[in-house]
Amino acid sequence: MTEAEDRKPQSDEARSTFDPEITSEFAIPRGLAVPRVGGDPETTSEFAVPEGLDAPQPASGEPEGSAFTPPSTYSARHAPVAFTPPEGIPVVSLTKDVPWQDRMRTMLRMPVAERPAPERVPKAEEGGPAVPRVLDLTLRIGELLLAGGEGAEDVEAAMFAVCRSYGLDRCEPNVTFTLLSISYQPSLVDDPVTASRTVRRRGTDYTRLAAVFQLVDDLSDPETNISLEEAYRRLAEIRRNRHPYPTWVLTSASGLLAGAASVLVGGDVIVFVAAALGAMLGDRLAWLCAGRGLPEFYQFLVAAMPPAAIGVALTLTHVDVKASAVITGGLFALLPGRALVAGVQDGLTGFYITAAARLLEVTYFFVGIVVGVLVMLYLGVQLGAHLNPDAALGATPRPLWQIGASMLLSLTFAVLLQQERSTVLAVTLNGGVAWSVYGAMHDAAGISPVASTAVAAGVVGLFGQLLSRYRFASALPYTTAAIGPLLPGSATYFGLLAIAQNEVDAGLVSLTKAAALAMAIAIGVNLGSEISRLFLRIGSAEKRRAAKRTRGF
């Protein structure tokens, strides 16, 4: 035997004698005979078939445990329903015949894997779009829409439409109250590109909002060829455009709005003039506070004082007028109906963080109004003013005067919202219809004010959505001003007056009624919009895919 053969182990026992690694606790003790089960060491896995179990082998050529092997209970004759139904998956309509809001909203509610890929439309840039610049343009457009009061879902739809128009289909926009972000992933193996933008300033200008909608509509049109430079140029023009109405027109509109609201609650000519003067004075004081950089809370607080002060002064001078109607009319110009509707709409569509932030903003504005009015009412009570809320409650219905006042209120509200002149007439008629429905249900039929308000607001939302679809524009200019006559100004005032007169229980009941009316307005407007989408069936050939995230799973 050679020297090499002497060094080679002859058996397992010899190997265990000379190999130092058998000192491990997992080594087999000497003298213990362990039967070997095959040569595959992986059979010790928990997925291995136990010894003695006769498992049928699959008929396919795939190895056992393969992801492509059908289960043992599978039968081709009684196969389960396939993922794709026999009639096919409903195809999203991407034609220009439907508004881009519905097309983009439908795709946003789909999983990314089910979204139809966009048709590559060549833009002016050679070599494809620059992804960072496209994301920046998208964020700037979303910022203008969110700052203008648009709902979070519509802002996401607009952002998705801009990215998709430049071929970035694998993008996910995300909108909160003050932050916009968007992420684009070129493929499953490439790193995503993410950008964000903060919304710091908010302003009400529906003319600018309509121009941004027109820009998004042109970008999403497959027949147009708008380069990034052209889109940036148009966006810069939109931001530089001046408001359509000068300051003195806005101040006059706030006065006319307060006067029209005072007529709705039973005021006469003197009440109309007094409410108009109080609202215009409050508007000028709010502008002065805004110029000094004070937050909006203090602007609302200061703007609520002059109407209340004029009403108290008329009571102290024993002028035979309805001071309650003067104060109520002044409150109509301050109630944040736009933010309330947007907040409830975000909550109903599943954007709970944004909805909570908007409703908190409404709460702060409302508290500012409450403080301003309560200060004046408390001073009036201390000076001996006898404010009687029954003077306004006992007003007899005047249908023609009230319909005219409601239309004037909607018209002036539209001016305050800086709407386009072409939309003012439509929203004025919509406001008159809303008050007619409310009066017919509440005054004639005796239905509760909350139910009447909800139905009237639903009509506003339905007509507003139809008008916006006819013009391929946002629905806000056609709905926000039209709900002005329905705002709970009188219930708010009666609650504040009762609290000022130490009748806290009655005041809380009245304020609760005001909150119920406000929620009825917001829900009614949103329900009317959803009904219009439901029956028009725009956005999908078969059905409109719902957002399952709002159903708890």
Coordinates of C-alpha atoms in Angstrom, one line a residue:
M1 CA 0.0 0.0 0.0
T2 CA 1.4 3.3 -1.0
E3 CA 1.8 6.4 1.2
A4 CA -1.2 8.1 -0.5
E5 CA -3.5 5.1 0.1
D6 CA -2.5 5.1 3.8
R7 CA -3.6 8.7 4.1
K8 CA -7.0 8.1 2.4
P9 CA -9.9 7.2 4.8
Q10 CA -11.3 3.7 4.1
S11 CA -14.8 4.1 5.8
D12 CA -17.2 6.4 7.6
E13 CA -15.7 5.2 10.9
A14 CA -12.3 6.1 9.8
R15 CA -13.5 9.5 8.5
S16 CA -15.1 10.2 11.9
T17 CA -11.8 9.2 13.5
F18 CA -9.6 11.5 11.5
D19 CA -12.0 14.4 10.6
P20 CA -12.1 17.1 13.2
E21 CA -15.5 18.5 12.0
I22 CA -17.5 15.6 13.5
T23 CA -17.2 17.3 16.9
S24 CA -20.4 19.3 15.9
E25 CA -23.5 18.6 17.9
F26 CA -25.2 17.6 14.6
A27 CA -22.7 14.7 14.0
I28 CA -24.1 11.2 14.1
P29 CA -22.7 9.3 17.1
R30 CA -20.5 6.3 16.5
G31 CA -22.4 3.0 16.4
L32 CA -25.8 4.4 15.6
A33 CA -27.2 3.0 12.3
V34 CA -29.4 5.7 10.6
P35 CA -31.2 4.6 7.4
R36 CA -30.7 6.9 4.5
V37 CA -33.7 8.2 2.6
G38 CA -32.6 8.8 -0.9
G39 CA -29.8 11.0 -1.9
D40 CA -31.6 14.4 -1.9
P41 CA -30.7 16.4 1.3
E42 CA -33.6 18.7 0.7
T43 CA -36.1 16.0 1.8
T44 CA -35.7 17.2 5.4
S45 CA -37.7 20.3 4.4
E46 CA -41.2 20.8 6.0
F47 CA -42.6 20.6 2.5
A48 CA -41.3 17.1 1.9
V49 CA -43.8 14.2 1.5
P50 CA -43.7 12.1 4.6
E51 CA -42.4 8.6 4.3
G52 CA -45.1 6.0 3.6
L53 CA -47.5 8.5 2.0
D54 CA -48.3 7.5 -1.6
A55 CA -48.9 10.9 -3.2
P56 CA -50.0 10.9 -6.9
Q57 CA -47.5 12.5 -9.2
P58 CA -48.6 15.3 -11.6
A59 CA -49.1 14.4 -15.2
S60 CA -47.2 17.4 -16.4
G61 CA -43.5 17.5 -17.1
E62 CA -42.9 20.1 -14.4
P63 CA -41.0 19.1 -11.3
E64 CA -43.0 18.5 -8.1
G65 CA -43.8 21.8 -6.3
S66 CA -43.5 23.9 -9.5
A67 CA -45.6 27.0 -9.6
F68 CA -46.9 25.8 -13.0
T69 CA -48.1 22.4 -11.8
P70 CA -51.9 22.3 -11.4
P71 CA -53.1 21.0 -8.1
S72 CA -54.2 17.4 -7.7
T73 CA -57.8 18.4 -7.4
Y74 CA -57.8 20.3 -10.7
S75 CA -60.1 19.0 -13.4
A76 CA -60.1 20.4 -16.9
R77 CA -63.7 19.4 -17.3
H78 CA -64.8 21.4 -14.2
A79 CA -62.2 24.1 -14.2
P80 CA -62.8 27.2 -12.1
V81 CA -63.7 30.5 -13.6
A82 CA -60.8 32.1 -15.4
F83 CA -59.4 35.5 -14.4
T84 CA -60.6 36.9 -17.8
P85 CA -64.3 36.4 -18.2
P86 CA -65.6 35.0 -21.5
E87 CA -67.2 38.3 -22.4
G88 CA -63.9 40.1 -21.8
I89 CA -62.8 42.9 -19.5
P90 CA -64.6 46.2 -20.0
V91 CA -62.4 48.5 -22.1
V92 CA -61.9 52.0 -20.9
S93 CA -63.1 54.6 -23.4
L94 CA -60.1 56.8 -24.2
T95 CA -61.8 58.8 -27.0
K96 CA -62.2 62.5 -27.0
D97 CA -66.0 62.1 -26.8
V98 CA -65.9 61.9 -23.0
P99 CA -64.3 64.3 -20.5
W100 CA -60.7 63.6 -19.6
Q101 CA -61.7 63.8 -15.9
D102 CA -63.8 60.6 -16.3
R103 CA -61.2 58.8 -18.3
M104 CA -58.4 59.5 -15.9
R105 CA -60.5 58.9 -12.8
T106 CA -61.5 55.5 -14.1
M107 CA -57.9 54.5 -14.8
L108 CA -56.8 55.8 -11.4
R109 CA -59.3 53.5 -9.7
M110 CA -57.7 50.5 -11.6
P111 CA -54.7 48.6 -10.4
V112 CA -51.5 49.6 -12.3
A113 CA -51.3 46.2 -14.0
E114 CA -54.8 46.6 -15.5
R115 CA -54.5 50.1 -16.9
P116 CA -54.4 50.3 -20.7
A117 CA -51.1 51.4 -22.0
P118 CA -51.2 54.8 -23.7
E119 CA -50.6 55.2 -27.4
R120 CA -47.2 56.8 -27.9
V121 CA -47.8 60.2 -29.4
P122 CA -44.6 61.9 -30.5
K123 CA -44.0 65.2 -28.9
A124 CA -41.9 68.1 -30.0
E125 CA -38.9 66.9 -28.0
E126 CA -36.7 64.5 -29.7
G127 CA -35.6 61.3 -27.9
G128 CA -38.7 61.2 -25.6
P129 CA -39.8 63.5 -22.8
A130 CA -37.6 64.6 -20.0
V131 CA -39.0 62.8 -17.0
P132 CA -38.1 65.4 -14.3
R133 CA -39.5 68.2 -16.4
V134 CA -42.8 66.3 -17.0
L135 CA -43.1 65.6 -13.3
D136 CA -42.4 69.3 -12.5
L137 CA -45.1 70.4 -15.0
T138 CA -47.5 67.9 -13.5
L139 CA -46.9 69.2 -10.0
R140 CA -47.3 72.8 -11.0
I141 CA -50.7 72.1 -12.6
G142 CA -51.8 70.1 -9.6
E143 CA -50.8 73.0 -7.3
L144 CA -53.0 75.5 -9.2
L145 CA -55.9 73.1 -9.1
L146 CA -55.6 72.2 -5.4
A147 CA -55.0 75.9 -4.4
G148 CA -58.1 76.8 -6.3
G149 CA -60.3 74.5 -4.3
E150 CA -60.6 71.5 -6.6
G151 CA -61.2 68.1 -5.0
A152 CA -58.3 65.8 -4.3
E153 CA -59.6 63.0 -6.7
D154 CA -60.0 65.5 -9.6
V155 CA -56.5 66.9 -8.9
E156 CA -55.0 63.3 -9.0
A157 CA -56.9 62.7 -12.3
A158 CA -55.5 65.9 -13.8
M159 CA -51.9 65.0 -12.8
F160 CA -52.3 61.5 -14.2
A161 CA -53.7 62.9 -17.4
V162 CA -50.6 65.2 -17.8
C163 CA -48.1 62.4 -17.2
R164 CA -50.0 60.0 -19.5
S165 CA -50.1 62.6 -22.3
Y166 CA -46.2 62.5 -22.4
G167 CA -46.1 58.7 -22.2
L168 CA -45.4 58.2 -18.5
D169 CA -48.1 55.7 -17.8
R170 CA -46.5 54.0 -14.8
C171 CA -47.0 56.9 -12.5
E172 CA -48.8 57.3 -9.1
P173 CA -49.9 60.8 -8.0
N174 CA -50.7 61.5 -4.4
V175 CA -52.6 64.5 -3.1
T176 CA -53.0 65.8 0.5
F177 CA -54.1 69.1 1.7
T178 CA -50.7 70.9 1.5
L179 CA -48.5 68.3 -0.3
L180 CA -48.4 67.0 -3.8
S181 CA -46.2 64.1 -4.8
I182 CA -45.8 61.9 -7.8
S183 CA -43.7 58.8 -8.5
Y184 CA -42.8 57.4 -11.9
Q185 CA -41.2 54.0 -12.4
P186 CA -40.0 53.3 -15.9
S187 CA -40.0 49.5 -15.4
L188 CA -39.9 46.9 -12.7
V189 CA -36.1 46.9 -12.7
D190 CA -35.5 50.6 -12.9
D191 CA -35.4 53.0 -10.0
P192 CA -38.5 55.2 -9.5
V193 CA -38.3 58.9 -9.9
T194 CA -40.2 60.9 -7.3
A195 CA -41.0 64.6 -7.0
S196 CA -43.1 66.6 -4.6
R197 CA -44.4 70.2 -4.2
T198 CA -45.9 72.1 -1.3
V199 CA -49.0 74.2 -1.6
R200 CA -48.4 77.3 0.6
R201 CA -50.8 79.9 -0.8
R202 CA -54.5 79.4 -1.7
G203 CA -56.8 81.7 -3.6
T204 CA -60.2 81.7 -5.1
D205 CA -60.1 82.3 -8.9
Y206 CA -62.3 80.1 -10.9
T207 CA -61.2 81.8 -14.1
R208 CA -57.7 80.5 -13.6
L209 CA -59.1 77.1 -12.6
A210 CA -61.0 76.9 -15.9
A211 CA -57.9 77.9 -17.8
V212 CA -55.9 75.1 -16.1
F213 CA -58.7 72.6 -17.0
Q214 CA -58.5 73.7 -20.6
L215 CA -54.7 73.2 -20.6
V216 CA -55.1 69.7 -19.2
D217 CA -57.8 69.0 -21.8
D218 CA -55.6 70.0 -24.6
L219 CA -52.7 68.0 -23.3
S220 CA -54.8 64.8 -23.0
D221 CA -56.2 65.2 -26.5
P222 CA -54.4 62.6 -28.7
E223 CA -54.8 64.8 -31.8
T224 CA -52.8 67.7 -30.4
N225 CA -49.0 68.0 -30.1
I226 CA -48.1 70.3 -27.3
S227 CA -44.5 70.3 -26.3
L228 CA -43.2 70.8 -22.8
E229 CA -42.0 74.3 -23.7
E230 CA -45.5 75.2 -25.0
A231 CA -47.1 73.8 -21.9
Y232 CA -44.8 75.7 -19.6
R233 CA -45.5 78.9 -21.6
R234 CA -49.3 78.5 -21.3
L235 CA -49.0 77.7 -17.6
A236 CA -46.9 80.9 -17.0
E237 CA -49.6 82.9 -18.8
I238 CA -52.3 81.4 -16.6
R239 CA -50.4 82.3 -13.5
R240 CA -49.8 85.9 -14.7
N241 CA -53.4 86.6 -15.7
R242 CA -55.1 89.2 -13.6
H243 CA -58.4 88.6 -11.9
P244 CA -61.4 89.3 -14.2
Y245 CA -63.1 91.7 -11.8
P246 CA -61.5 94.8 -10.1
T247 CA -61.6 95.3 -6.3
W248 CA -64.5 97.7 -6.2
V249 CA -66.7 95.1 -8.1
L250 CA -65.8 92.5 -5.5
T251 CA -66.7 94.8 -2.7
S252 CA -70.0 95.7 -4.3
A253 CA -70.7 92.1 -4.9
S254 CA -70.2 91.2 -1.3
G255 CA -72.7 94.0 -0.3
L256 CA -75.3 92.8 -2.8
L257 CA -74.9 89.2 -1.6
A258 CA -75.6 90.2 2.0
G259 CA -78.6 92.3 0.9
A260 CA -80.0 89.5 -1.1
A261 CA -79.5 87.1 1.8
S262 CA -81.4 89.5 4.1
V263 CA -84.3 89.5 1.7
L264 CA -84.4 85.7 1.8
V265 CA -85.1 85.8 5.6
G266 CA -87.7 88.5 5.5
G267 CA -85.9 91.8 5.2
D268 CA -87.2 94.9 3.4
V269 CA -85.4 97.7 1.6
I270 CA -83.9 99.3 4.7
V271 CA -82.6 95.9 5.8
F272 CA -81.2 95.3 2.4
V273 CA -79.2 98.6 2.5
A274 CA -78.0 98.0 6.1
A275 CA -76.9 94.5 5.4
A276 CA -75.1 95.6 2.2
L277 CA -73.2 98.4 4.0
G278 CA -72.2 96.1 6.8
A279 CA -70.9 93.4 4.4
M280 CA -68.9 96.0 2.3
L281 CA -67.4 97.5 5.5
G282 CA -66.4 94.0 6.7
D283 CA -64.9 93.2 3.3
R284 CA -62.7 96.3 3.4
L285 CA -61.5 95.5 6.9
A286 CA -60.7 91.9 5.8
W287 CA -58.7 93.2 2.8
L288 CA -56.8 95.5 5.2
C289 CA -56.0 92.6 7.5
A290 CA -54.9 90.5 4.5
G291 CA -52.6 93.3 3.4
R292 CA -51.0 93.3 6.9
G293 CA -50.3 89.6 6.6
L294 CA -52.8 88.4 9.3
P295 CA -54.1 84.8 9.0
E296 CA -57.5 84.1 7.6
F297 CA -58.9 83.4 11.0
Y298 CA -58.6 87.0 12.0
Q299 CA -59.8 88.2 8.6
F300 CA -63.1 86.3 9.1
L301 CA -63.3 87.5 12.7
V302 CA -63.0 91.2 11.7
A303 CA -65.3 90.8 8.7
A304 CA -68.1 89.4 10.9
M305 CA -68.1 92.4 13.2
P306 CA -69.6 95.2 11.0
P307 CA -72.8 93.5 10.1
A308 CA -73.4 92.5 13.7
A309 CA -72.6 96.0 14.9
I310 CA -75.0 97.6 12.4
G311 CA -77.8 95.2 13.5
V312 CA -77.2 96.0 17.1
A313 CA -77.0 99.7 16.4
L314 CA -80.4 99.6 14.6
T315 CA -81.9 97.9 17.6
L316 CA -80.5 100.4 20.1
T317 CA -81.8 103.3 18.0
H318 CA -85.3 101.7 18.0
V319 CA -85.5 101.7 14.2
D320 CA -88.5 99.5 13.2
V321 CA -86.4 97.0 11.1
K322 CA -85.5 93.3 11.5
A323 CA -82.0 93.6 12.9
S324 CA -81.8 89.8 12.9
A325 CA -82.1 89.8 9.1
V326 CA -79.3 92.3 8.8
I327 CA -76.9 90.2 10.8
T328 CA -78.0 87.0 9.0
G329 CA -77.4 88.6 5.6
G330 CA -73.9 89.6 6.7
L331 CA -73.1 86.0 7.7
F332 CA -74.0 84.7 4.3
A333 CA -71.1 86.4 2.6
L334 CA -68.7 84.8 5.1
L335 CA -69.8 81.2 5.4
P336 CA -67.1 78.9 3.8
G337 CA -69.4 76.9 1.7
R338 CA -66.8 76.2 -1.0
A339 CA -64.3 74.6 1.5
L340 CA -67.1 72.7 3.2
V341 CA -68.3 71.1 -0.1
A342 CA -64.7 70.2 -1.1
G343 CA -64.0 68.7 2.3
V344 CA -67.1 66.5 2.3
Q345 CA -66.4 65.5 -1.3
D346 CA -62.9 64.4 -0.4
G347 CA -64.2 62.3 2.5
L348 CA -66.8 60.6 0.3
T349 CA -64.2 59.7 -2.3
G350 CA -61.8 58.2 0.1
F351 CA -59.3 61.0 0.7
Y352 CA -59.7 61.1 4.4
I353 CA -56.6 63.0 5.3
T354 CA -57.4 65.9 2.9
A355 CA -61.0 65.8 4.0
A356 CA -60.1 66.1 7.7
A357 CA -57.7 69.0 6.9
R358 CA -60.4 70.9 4.8
L359 CA -63.0 70.4 7.5
L360 CA -60.6 71.6 10.2
E361 CA -60.0 74.7 8.1
V362 CA -63.8 75.2 7.8
T363 CA -64.0 74.9 11.6
Y364 CA -61.4 77.6 12.2
F365 CA -63.2 79.9 9.8
F366 CA -66.5 79.2 11.5
V367 CA -65.0 79.8 14.9
G368 CA -63.6 83.2 13.7
I369 CA -67.1 84.2 12.5
V370 CA -68.6 83.0 15.8
V371 CA -66.1 85.1 17.8
G372 CA -66.7 88.2 15.8
V373 CA -70.5 88.0 15.9
L374 CA -70.5 87.0 19.6
V375 CA -68.4 90.0 20.6
M376 CA -70.8 92.4 19.0
L377 CA -73.9 90.6 20.3
Y378 CA -72.5 90.5 23.8
L379 CA -71.8 94.3 23.7
G380 CA -75.3 94.9 22.4
V381 CA -76.9 92.8 25.2
Q382 CA -74.8 94.7 27.8
L383 CA -76.0 98.0 26.3
G384 CA -79.6 97.0 26.5
A385 CA -80.3 95.8 22.9
H386 CA -83.3 93.5 22.7
L387 CA -82.6 91.2 19.8
N388 CA -85.6 89.0 18.9
P389 CA -84.9 86.0 16.6
D390 CA -88.6 85.5 16.2
A391 CA -88.7 88.7 14.0
A392 CA -86.9 86.9 11.3
L393 CA -88.5 83.5 11.9
G394 CA -92.0 84.8 11.5
A395 CA -91.4 86.1 8.0
T396 CA -94.1 85.0 5.5
P397 CA -93.0 83.3 2.3
R398 CA -92.6 85.6 -0.7
P399 CA -91.9 83.2 -3.5
L400 CA -91.2 85.8 -6.3
W401 CA -89.1 88.0 -4.1
Q402 CA -87.1 85.1 -2.7
I403 CA -86.4 83.5 -6.0
G404 CA -85.2 86.9 -7.3
A405 CA -83.0 87.3 -4.2
S406 CA -81.6 83.8 -4.5
M407 CA -80.6 84.4 -8.2
L408 CA -79.0 87.7 -7.2
L409 CA -77.2 86.0 -4.4
S410 CA -75.8 83.3 -6.7
L411 CA -74.8 85.9 -9.3
T412 CA -72.8 87.9 -6.7
F413 CA -71.3 84.8 -5.2
A414 CA -70.1 83.9 -8.7
V415 CA -68.4 87.3 -9.0
L416 CA -66.7 86.8 -5.7
L417 CA -65.4 83.5 -6.8
Q418 CA -63.8 85.2 -9.9
Q419 CA -65.8 83.1 -12.4
E420 CA -65.7 83.5 -16.1
R421 CA -68.4 85.9 -17.4
S422 CA -69.7 83.1 -19.6
T423 CA -70.6 80.9 -16.6
V424 CA -72.3 83.5 -14.5
L425 CA -75.7 83.2 -16.2
A426 CA -75.8 79.4 -15.9
V427 CA -74.9 79.4 -12.2
T428 CA -77.5 82.2 -11.6
L429 CA -80.2 80.1 -13.1
N430 CA -79.0 77.1 -11.2
G431 CA -79.2 79.0 -7.9
G432 CA -82.8 80.0 -8.7
V433 CA -83.8 76.4 -9.4
A434 CA -82.2 75.3 -6.1
W435 CA -84.2 77.8 -4.1
S436 CA -87.4 76.9 -6.0
V437 CA -86.9 73.3 -5.1
Y438 CA -86.2 74.1 -1.5
G439 CA -89.2 76.4 -1.2
A440 CA -91.6 73.9 -2.8
M441 CA -90.5 71.2 -0.4
H442 CA -90.2 73.2 2.8
D443 CA -92.7 76.0 2.5
A444 CA -95.4 74.3 0.4
A445 CA -95.0 70.6 1.3
G446 CA -93.9 71.1 4.9
I447 CA -90.9 68.8 4.6
S448 CA -88.0 69.3 7.1
P449 CA -85.4 71.9 6.2
V450 CA -82.6 69.4 6.2
A451 CA -84.2 67.0 3.7
S452 CA -85.3 70.0 1.6
T453 CA -81.8 71.4 1.6
A454 CA -80.3 68.0 0.7
V455 CA -82.6 67.5 -2.3
A456 CA -82.1 71.1 -3.5
A457 CA -78.3 70.7 -3.2
G458 CA -78.6 67.4 -5.2
V459 CA -80.3 69.2 -8.0
V460 CA -77.5 71.8 -8.0
G461 CA -74.9 69.0 -8.2
L462 CA -76.7 67.2 -11.0
F463 CA -77.2 70.3 -13.1
G464 CA -73.6 71.5 -12.4
Q465 CA -72.2 68.2 -13.5
L466 CA -74.2 68.2 -16.7
L467 CA -73.1 71.8 -17.5
S468 CA -69.5 71.0 -16.8
R469 CA -69.6 67.9 -19.1
Y470 CA -71.2 70.0 -21.8
R471 CA -68.3 72.4 -21.7
F472 CA -65.6 69.8 -20.7
A473 CA -64.7 72.0 -17.7
S474 CA -64.7 71.8 -13.9
A475 CA -68.0 71.5 -12.1
L476 CA -67.0 73.9 -9.3
P477 CA -68.0 77.1 -11.1
Y478 CA -71.5 75.7 -11.7
T479 CA -72.2 74.3 -8.2
T480 CA -70.4 76.4 -5.6
A481 CA -72.1 79.7 -6.2
A482 CA -75.5 78.0 -6.8
I483 CA -75.5 76.6 -3.2
G484 CA -75.2 80.1 -1.8
P485 CA -79.0 80.5 -1.1
L486 CA -79.0 77.2 0.8
L487 CA -76.2 78.1 3.3
P488 CA -77.4 78.0 7.0
G489 CA -76.9 81.7 7.8
S490 CA -80.1 82.1 9.9
A491 CA -79.5 79.0 11.9
T492 CA -76.0 80.1 12.7
Y493 CA -77.1 83.5 13.8
F494 CA -79.9 82.2 16.0
G495 CA -77.5 79.8 17.7
L496 CA -75.0 82.6 18.4
L497 CA -77.7 85.0 19.6
A498 CA -79.0 82.3 22.1
I499 CA -75.5 81.8 23.4
A500 CA -75.0 85.5 23.9
Q501 CA -78.3 85.6 25.9
N502 CA -77.1 82.8 28.1
E503 CA -79.4 80.2 26.5
V504 CA -76.6 77.8 25.8
D505 CA -78.9 74.7 25.3
A506 CA -81.0 76.5 22.7
G507 CA -77.9 77.9 21.0
L508 CA -76.2 74.5 20.7
V509 CA -79.4 73.1 19.2
S510 CA -79.5 75.8 16.6
L511 CA -75.8 75.4 15.8
T512 CA -76.3 71.6 15.4
K513 CA -79.1 72.4 13.0
A514 CA -76.7 74.6 11.1
A515 CA -74.1 71.9 10.9
A516 CA -76.7 69.4 9.7
L517 CA -77.8 71.8 7.0
A518 CA -74.2 72.3 5.9
M519 CA -73.6 68.6 5.7
A520 CA -76.8 68.1 3.8
I521 CA -75.6 70.7 1.2
A522 CA -72.2 69.0 0.8
I523 CA -73.6 65.5 0.6
G524 CA -76.4 66.6 -1.8
V525 CA -74.0 68.2 -4.2
N526 CA -71.7 65.2 -4.2
L527 CA -74.6 62.8 -4.6
G528 CA -76.0 64.8 -7.6
S529 CA -72.6 64.6 -9.3
E530 CA -72.3 60.9 -8.7
I531 CA -75.9 60.3 -10.0
S532 CA -75.0 62.1 -13.2
R533 CA -71.9 59.9 -13.7
L534 CA -73.9 56.8 -12.9
F535 CA -76.6 57.3 -15.5
L536 CA -74.4 58.8 -18.2
R537 CA -72.0 55.8 -17.9
I538 CA -69.1 57.9 -19.0
G539 CA -65.6 56.5 -18.5
S540 CA -66.1 52.8 -19.2
A541 CA -67.8 50.8 -21.8
E542 CA -69.6 48.5 -19.3
K543 CA -69.3 49.8 -15.8
R544 CA -67.5 52.3 -13.7
R545 CA -64.8 50.7 -11.5
A546 CA -65.3 51.7 -7.9
A547 CA -62.6 52.5 -5.4
K548 CA -62.4 49.4 -3.2
R549 CA -60.2 51.3 -0.7
T550 CA -63.4 53.0 0.6
R551 CA -65.1 49.7 1.4
G552 CA -62.7 48.5 4.0
F553 CA -60.7 46.0 2.0

